[in-house]
């Protein structure tokens, strides 16, 4: 497609779910879900989210809220990031309990 | 007759002597051989036979080695001298200038001409930016977290530089997701950060060409139909008024550090120009 054709074509639809309001709502829902996870970290995770993230049933409503407010690819991105930070944290904390290993 | 007897007797005597001696020698020899074979068998066997041969050999090598050693040494010395000379020739002397005259850009030469469409649906090329300092960022509107953060930092830097130092730097946002980021989308997105940010998009081929010139890596990941993320290097380029890339900043810079660095580059450029 030539440049002129691109410039003149009518492209008016805007993805509003990435604009400021939507982003902030998504971040809020995400933070609520993750804090719920932290709060119930002692419970056994039975539900499965995306990319292998497990969470207990107590957090199911906040999970649904989170998934509704954010795009699927964003949910996967944040979940992956969360798992990574959790894993590195676990590795860092574990140092004290496993000396010499 | 007595002569024969004498000879015979002497022979016998001799033989008797010999026979007397023989057992003794034999026994001693046997003892000797026992002792030696047990401990240093090779030496015992080799020594009496090897000596003359070894002697001859060493003598032979010494005489022929004497012929070989000086040339070898000379050759080695010559090689060392050549290497030393080569090193001196190739080394850039301390204090002397580098090969290129201007060294405002320590990075490889990146950048080049481009032709894109801005958020007002106008066709824009790099000539339109000549004469301005430009802070260029390659991103996309559907970025979950890094994109918005970087654009926010860019807006803050522009504000800081203009308010405190009265320096105008033009912020430009080029989308690496041109299929979803239409001019209208760019306009709506960038308006929320700063109205001065120029958004550029266009057909995929034009964007890809510009990204190649600026050595920007971008790739669609997590694709699920229309919903995907674009992996990229998330770096900002500082471009001088002659459209030459001066510096590249990664995500590790926050707004204050970035404004400080940009100020440094601007001052350096004013000193040189």
mmCIF file of N, CA and C in Angstrom, chain A residues 1-24 26-27 30 51 70-78 80-81, chain B residues 115-117 121-124 141-146 148 152 178-185 187-189 192-193 201-203 205-206 222 224 226-229:
data_model
loop_
_atom_site.group_PDB
_atom_site.id
_atom_site.type_symbol
_atom_site.label_atom_id
_atom_site.label_comp_id
_atom_site.label_asym_id
_atom_site.label_seq_id
_atom_site.Cartn_x
_atom_site.Cartn_y
_atom_site.Cartn_z
ATOM 1 N N UNK A 1 0.862 -1.199 0.000
ATOM 2 C CA UNK A 1 0.000 0.000 0.000
ATOM 3 C C UNK A 1 0.889 1.236 0.000
ATOM 4 N N UNK A 2 0.644 2.166 -0.875
ATOM 5 C CA UNK A 2 1.512 3.344 -0.959
ATOM 6 C C UNK A 2 1.205 4.278 0.195
ATOM 7 N N UNK A 3 2.081 5.204 0.351
ATOM 8 C CA UNK A 3 1.997 6.120 1.488
ATOM 9 C C UNK A 3 0.765 7.009 1.384
ATOM 10 N N UNK A 4 0.494 7.449 0.178
ATOM 11 C CA UNK A 4 -0.643 8.363 0.011
ATOM 12 C C UNK A 4 -1.948 7.638 0.309
ATOM 13 N N UNK A 5 -2.006 6.413 -0.158
ATOM 14 C CA UNK A 5 -3.239 5.656 0.086
ATOM 15 C C UNK A 5 -3.441 5.467 1.578
ATOM 16 N N UNK A 6 -2.330 5.214 2.264
ATOM 17 C CA UNK A 6 -2.424 5.029 3.710
ATOM 18 C C UNK A 6 -2.899 6.305 4.383
ATOM 19 N N UNK A 7 -2.361 7.428 3.934
ATOM 20 C CA UNK A 7 -2.707 8.690 4.585
ATOM 21 C C UNK A 7 -4.161 9.039 4.365
ATOM 22 N N UNK A 8 -4.660 8.690 3.230
ATOM 23 C CA UNK A 8 -6.019 9.148 2.928
ATOM 24 C C UNK A 8 -7.085 8.166 3.386
ATOM 25 N N UNK A 9 -6.704 6.948 3.671
ATOM 26 C CA UNK A 9 -7.720 5.961 4.065
ATOM 27 C C UNK A 9 -8.369 6.363 5.379
ATOM 28 N N UNK A 10 -9.643 6.040 5.487
ATOM 29 C CA UNK A 10 -10.358 6.446 6.688
ATOM 30 C C UNK A 10 -10.060 5.444 7.801
ATOM 31 N N UNK A 11 -9.334 5.885 8.776
ATOM 32 C CA UNK A 11 -9.046 4.989 9.886
ATOM 33 C C UNK A 11 -9.394 5.729 11.163
ATOM 34 N N UNK A 12 -10.580 5.554 11.599
ATOM 35 C CA UNK A 12 -11.020 6.345 12.738
ATOM 36 C C UNK A 12 -11.197 5.545 13.996
ATOM 37 N N UNK A 13 -11.162 4.234 13.847
ATOM 38 C CA UNK A 13 -11.427 3.481 15.073
ATOM 39 C C UNK A 13 -10.203 3.547 15.986
ATOM 40 N N UNK A 14 -10.483 3.760 17.245
ATOM 41 C CA UNK A 14 -9.419 3.890 18.231
ATOM 42 C C UNK A 14 -9.591 2.782 19.252
ATOM 43 N N UNK A 15 -8.500 2.161 19.598
ATOM 44 C CA UNK A 15 -8.554 1.142 20.652
ATOM 45 C C UNK A 15 -8.521 1.863 21.980
ATOM 46 N N UNK A 16 -9.670 1.979 22.586
ATOM 47 C CA UNK A 16 -9.703 2.741 23.830
ATOM 48 C C UNK A 16 -9.172 1.954 25.009
ATOM 49 N N UNK A 17 -9.031 0.651 24.829
ATOM 50 C CA UNK A 17 -8.612 -0.127 25.991
ATOM 51 C C UNK A 17 -7.124 -0.011 26.283
ATOM 52 N N UNK A 18 -6.419 0.818 25.537
ATOM 53 C CA UNK A 18 -5.022 1.049 25.886
ATOM 54 C C UNK A 18 -4.788 2.497 26.282
ATOM 55 N N UNK A 19 -5.835 3.287 26.292
ATOM 56 C CA UNK A 19 -5.679 4.678 26.696
ATOM 57 C C UNK A 19 -5.622 4.779 28.212
ATOM 58 N N UNK A 20 -5.421 5.993 28.675
ATOM 59 C CA UNK A 20 -5.061 6.223 30.075
ATOM 60 C C UNK A 20 -6.048 5.599 31.050
ATOM 61 N N UNK A 21 -7.326 5.875 30.825
ATOM 62 C CA UNK A 21 -8.344 5.379 31.775
ATOM 63 C C UNK A 21 -8.289 3.871 31.882
ATOM 64 N N UNK A 22 -8.286 3.249 30.707
ATOM 65 C CA UNK A 22 -8.304 1.787 30.692
ATOM 66 C C UNK A 22 -7.050 1.229 31.337
ATOM 67 N N UNK A 23 -5.933 1.878 31.076
ATOM 68 C CA UNK A 23 -4.674 1.418 31.652
ATOM 69 C C UNK A 23 -4.733 1.488 33.162
ATOM 70 N N UNK A 24 -5.231 2.590 33.653
ATOM 71 C CA UNK A 24 -5.258 2.742 35.110
ATOM 72 C C UNK A 24 -6.204 1.730 35.746
ATOM 73 N N UNK A 26 -6.859 -1.165 34.575
ATOM 74 C CA UNK A 26 -6.182 -2.455 34.481
ATOM 75 C C UNK A 26 -5.144 -2.602 35.578
ATOM 76 N N UNK A 27 -4.349 -1.554 35.779
ATOM 77 C CA UNK A 27 -3.320 -1.630 36.820
ATOM 78 C C UNK A 27 -3.943 -1.839 38.193
ATOM 79 N N UNK A 30 -5.137 -5.359 38.501
ATOM 80 C CA UNK A 30 -3.979 -6.248 38.608
ATOM 81 C C UNK A 30 -3.402 -6.204 40.016
ATOM 82 N N UNK A 51 -0.314 -18.738 31.700
ATOM 83 C CA UNK A 51 1.125 -19.028 31.761
ATOM 84 C C UNK A 51 1.543 -19.685 33.065
ATOM 85 N N UNK A 70 -8.329 -5.982 31.645
ATOM 86 C CA UNK A 70 -7.098 -5.913 30.877
ATOM 87 C C UNK A 70 -7.177 -6.824 29.671
ATOM 88 N N UNK A 71 -6.389 -6.490 28.686
ATOM 89 C CA UNK A 71 -6.299 -7.333 27.499
ATOM 90 C C UNK A 71 -5.656 -8.662 27.846
ATOM 91 N N UNK A 72 -5.968 -9.667 27.063
ATOM 92 C CA UNK A 72 -5.432 -11.007 27.326
ATOM 93 C C UNK A 72 -3.903 -11.010 27.278
ATOM 94 N N UNK A 73 -3.350 -10.326 26.283
ATOM 95 C CA UNK A 73 -1.885 -10.332 26.179
ATOM 96 C C UNK A 73 -1.261 -9.605 27.364
ATOM 97 N N UNK A 74 -1.951 -8.597 27.878
ATOM 98 C CA UNK A 74 -1.427 -7.883 29.048
ATOM 99 C C UNK A 74 -1.478 -8.781 30.274
ATOM 100 N N UNK A 75 -2.583 -9.522 30.406
ATOM 101 C CA UNK A 75 -2.716 -10.436 31.546
ATOM 102 C C UNK A 75 -1.561 -11.429 31.535
ATOM 103 N N UNK A 76 -1.312 -11.984 30.361
ATOM 104 C CA UNK A 76 -0.226 -12.970 30.268
ATOM 105 C C UNK A 76 1.115 -12.321 30.604
ATOM 106 N N UNK A 77 1.332 -11.118 30.099
ATOM 107 C CA UNK A 77 2.590 -10.406 30.355
ATOM 108 C C UNK A 77 2.791 -10.166 31.842
ATOM 109 N N UNK A 78 1.754 -9.685 32.511
ATOM 110 C CA UNK A 78 1.898 -9.379 33.931
ATOM 111 C C UNK A 78 2.062 -10.649 34.754
ATOM 112 N N UNK A 80 3.379 -13.444 33.795
ATOM 113 C CA UNK A 80 4.734 -13.960 33.587
ATOM 114 C C UNK A 80 5.734 -13.175 34.423
ATOM 115 N N UNK A 81 5.580 -11.869 34.443
ATOM 116 C CA UNK A 81 6.468 -11.017 35.230
ATOM 117 C C UNK A 81 6.352 -11.355 36.712
ATOM 118 N N UNK B 115 10.328 8.220 5.615
ATOM 119 C CA UNK B 115 9.117 8.894 5.153
ATOM 120 C C UNK B 115 7.938 8.231 5.828
ATOM 121 N N UNK B 116 7.265 8.971 6.717
ATOM 122 C CA UNK B 116 6.166 8.370 7.458
ATOM 123 C C UNK B 116 4.977 9.323 7.472
ATOM 124 N N UNK B 117 3.924 8.835 8.116
ATOM 125 C CA UNK B 117 2.693 9.624 8.194
ATOM 126 C C UNK B 117 2.515 10.046 9.633
ATOM 127 N N UNK B 121 -2.262 12.857 9.665
ATOM 128 C CA UNK B 121 -2.391 12.267 8.333
ATOM 129 C C UNK B 121 -1.571 12.997 7.279
ATOM 130 N N UNK B 122 -0.494 13.627 7.703
ATOM 131 C CA UNK B 122 0.370 14.285 6.727
ATOM 132 C C UNK B 122 1.633 13.458 6.531
ATOM 133 N N UNK B 123 2.165 13.536 5.336
ATOM 134 C CA UNK B 123 3.382 12.777 5.059
ATOM 135 C C UNK B 123 4.584 13.584 5.541
ATOM 136 N N UNK B 124 5.427 12.905 6.292
ATOM 137 C CA UNK B 124 6.550 13.573 6.953
ATOM 138 C C UNK B 124 7.827 12.820 6.593
ATOM 139 N N UNK B 141 1.272 1.701 21.018
ATOM 140 C CA UNK B 141 0.289 2.160 21.997
ATOM 141 C C UNK B 141 -0.197 1.032 22.887
ATOM 142 N N UNK B 142 -0.139 -0.202 22.407
ATOM 143 C CA UNK B 142 -0.681 -1.311 23.191
ATOM 144 C C UNK B 142 0.340 -1.922 24.141
ATOM 145 N N UNK B 143 1.351 -1.158 24.491
ATOM 146 C CA UNK B 143 2.356 -1.685 25.410
ATOM 147 C C UNK B 143 1.787 -1.687 26.818
ATOM 148 N N UNK B 144 1.902 -2.780 27.577
ATOM 149 C CA UNK B 144 1.283 -2.846 28.898
ATOM 150 C C UNK B 144 1.897 -1.910 29.928
ATOM 151 N N UNK B 145 3.220 -1.887 30.022
ATOM 152 C CA UNK B 145 3.780 -1.048 31.083
ATOM 153 C C UNK B 145 4.975 -0.209 30.637
ATOM 154 N N UNK B 146 5.890 -0.811 29.867
ATOM 155 C CA UNK B 146 7.116 -0.076 29.553
ATOM 156 C C UNK B 146 6.843 1.101 28.620
ATOM 157 N N UNK B 148 4.109 3.097 28.130
ATOM 158 C CA UNK B 148 3.603 4.300 28.791
ATOM 159 C C UNK B 148 4.634 4.953 29.701
ATOM 160 N N UNK B 152 5.999 8.711 29.227
ATOM 161 C CA UNK B 152 5.847 9.661 30.328
ATOM 162 C C UNK B 152 7.191 10.310 30.666
ATOM 163 N N UNK B 178 2.423 -0.562 13.314
ATOM 164 C CA UNK B 178 1.636 0.340 12.458
ATOM 165 C C UNK B 178 0.279 -0.228 12.057
ATOM 166 N N UNK B 179 0.146 -1.561 12.168
ATOM 167 C CA UNK B 179 -1.135 -2.122 11.747
ATOM 168 C C UNK B 179 -2.260 -1.747 12.691
ATOM 169 N N UNK B 180 -1.926 -1.646 14.007
ATOM 170 C CA UNK B 180 -2.979 -1.273 14.938
ATOM 171 C C UNK B 180 -2.960 0.209 15.278
ATOM 172 N N UNK B 181 -1.770 0.827 15.193
ATOM 173 C CA UNK B 181 -1.657 2.229 15.583
ATOM 174 C C UNK B 181 -1.898 3.133 14.394
ATOM 175 N N UNK B 182 -3.143 3.448 14.179
ATOM 176 C CA UNK B 182 -3.489 4.375 13.109
ATOM 177 C C UNK B 182 -3.165 5.794 13.571
ATOM 178 N N UNK B 183 -3.135 6.757 12.655
ATOM 179 C CA UNK B 183 -2.884 8.142 13.075
ATOM 180 C C UNK B 183 -3.856 8.618 14.150
ATOM 181 N N UNK B 184 -5.113 8.230 14.017
ATOM 182 C CA UNK B 184 -6.086 8.645 15.030
ATOM 183 C C UNK B 184 -5.729 8.053 16.386
ATOM 184 N N UNK B 185 -5.345 6.798 16.360
ATOM 185 C CA UNK B 185 -4.965 6.129 17.602
ATOM 186 C C UNK B 185 -3.772 6.835 18.250
ATOM 187 N N UNK B 187 -2.845 9.856 17.862
ATOM 188 C CA UNK B 187 -3.234 11.181 18.345
ATOM 189 C C UNK B 187 -3.891 11.074 19.718
ATOM 190 N N UNK B 188 -4.813 10.127 19.821
ATOM 191 C CA UNK B 188 -5.534 9.963 21.091
ATOM 192 C C UNK B 188 -4.580 9.546 22.208
ATOM 193 N N UNK B 189 -3.659 8.672 21.878
ATOM 194 C CA UNK B 189 -2.737 8.134 22.888
ATOM 195 C C UNK B 189 -1.766 9.202 23.377
ATOM 196 N N UNK B 192 -2.686 12.335 25.693
ATOM 197 C CA UNK B 192 -2.782 12.195 27.146
ATOM 198 C C UNK B 192 -1.461 12.464 27.844
ATOM 199 N N UNK B 193 -0.370 12.361 27.093
ATOM 200 C CA UNK B 193 0.934 12.596 27.720
ATOM 201 C C UNK B 193 1.368 14.029 27.527
ATOM 202 N N UNK B 201 3.578 7.151 12.026
ATOM 203 C CA UNK B 201 3.268 5.769 11.660
ATOM 204 C C UNK B 201 3.357 5.642 10.163
ATOM 205 N N UNK B 202 2.697 4.679 9.632
ATOM 206 C CA UNK B 202 2.716 4.532 8.181
ATOM 207 C C UNK B 202 2.554 3.083 7.786
ATOM 208 N N UNK B 203 2.780 2.794 6.538
ATOM 209 C CA UNK B 203 2.707 1.404 6.107
ATOM 210 C C UNK B 203 3.852 0.604 6.711
ATOM 211 N N UNK B 205 6.017 -1.378 5.576
ATOM 212 C CA UNK B 205 7.319 -1.366 4.898
ATOM 213 C C UNK B 205 8.116 -0.123 5.263
ATOM 214 N N UNK B 206 7.441 1.024 5.330
ATOM 215 C CA UNK B 206 8.152 2.260 5.662
ATOM 216 C C UNK B 206 8.697 2.207 7.089
ATOM 217 N N UNK B 222 3.306 -13.326 21.468
ATOM 218 C CA UNK B 222 2.047 -13.639 22.134
ATOM 219 C C UNK B 222 0.866 -13.368 21.232
ATOM 220 N N UNK B 224 -2.415 -13.614 19.411
ATOM 221 C CA UNK B 224 -3.687 -14.334 19.470
ATOM 222 C C UNK B 224 -4.669 -13.567 18.618
ATOM 223 N N UNK B 226 -5.837 -10.675 16.878
ATOM 224 C CA UNK B 226 -5.558 -9.245 16.808
ATOM 225 C C UNK B 226 -4.852 -8.742 18.059
ATOM 226 N N UNK B 227 -4.673 -9.626 19.028
ATOM 227 C CA UNK B 227 -4.152 -9.194 20.310
ATOM 228 C C UNK B 227 -2.728 -9.705 20.444
ATOM 229 N N UNK B 228 -1.760 -8.802 20.389
ATOM 230 C CA UNK B 228 -0.376 -9.250 20.510
ATOM 231 C C UNK B 228 0.447 -8.166 21.166
ATOM 232 N N UNK B 229 1.599 -8.574 21.644
ATOM 233 C CA UNK B 229 2.545 -7.605 22.175
ATOM 234 C C UNK B 229 3.705 -7.506 21.193
#
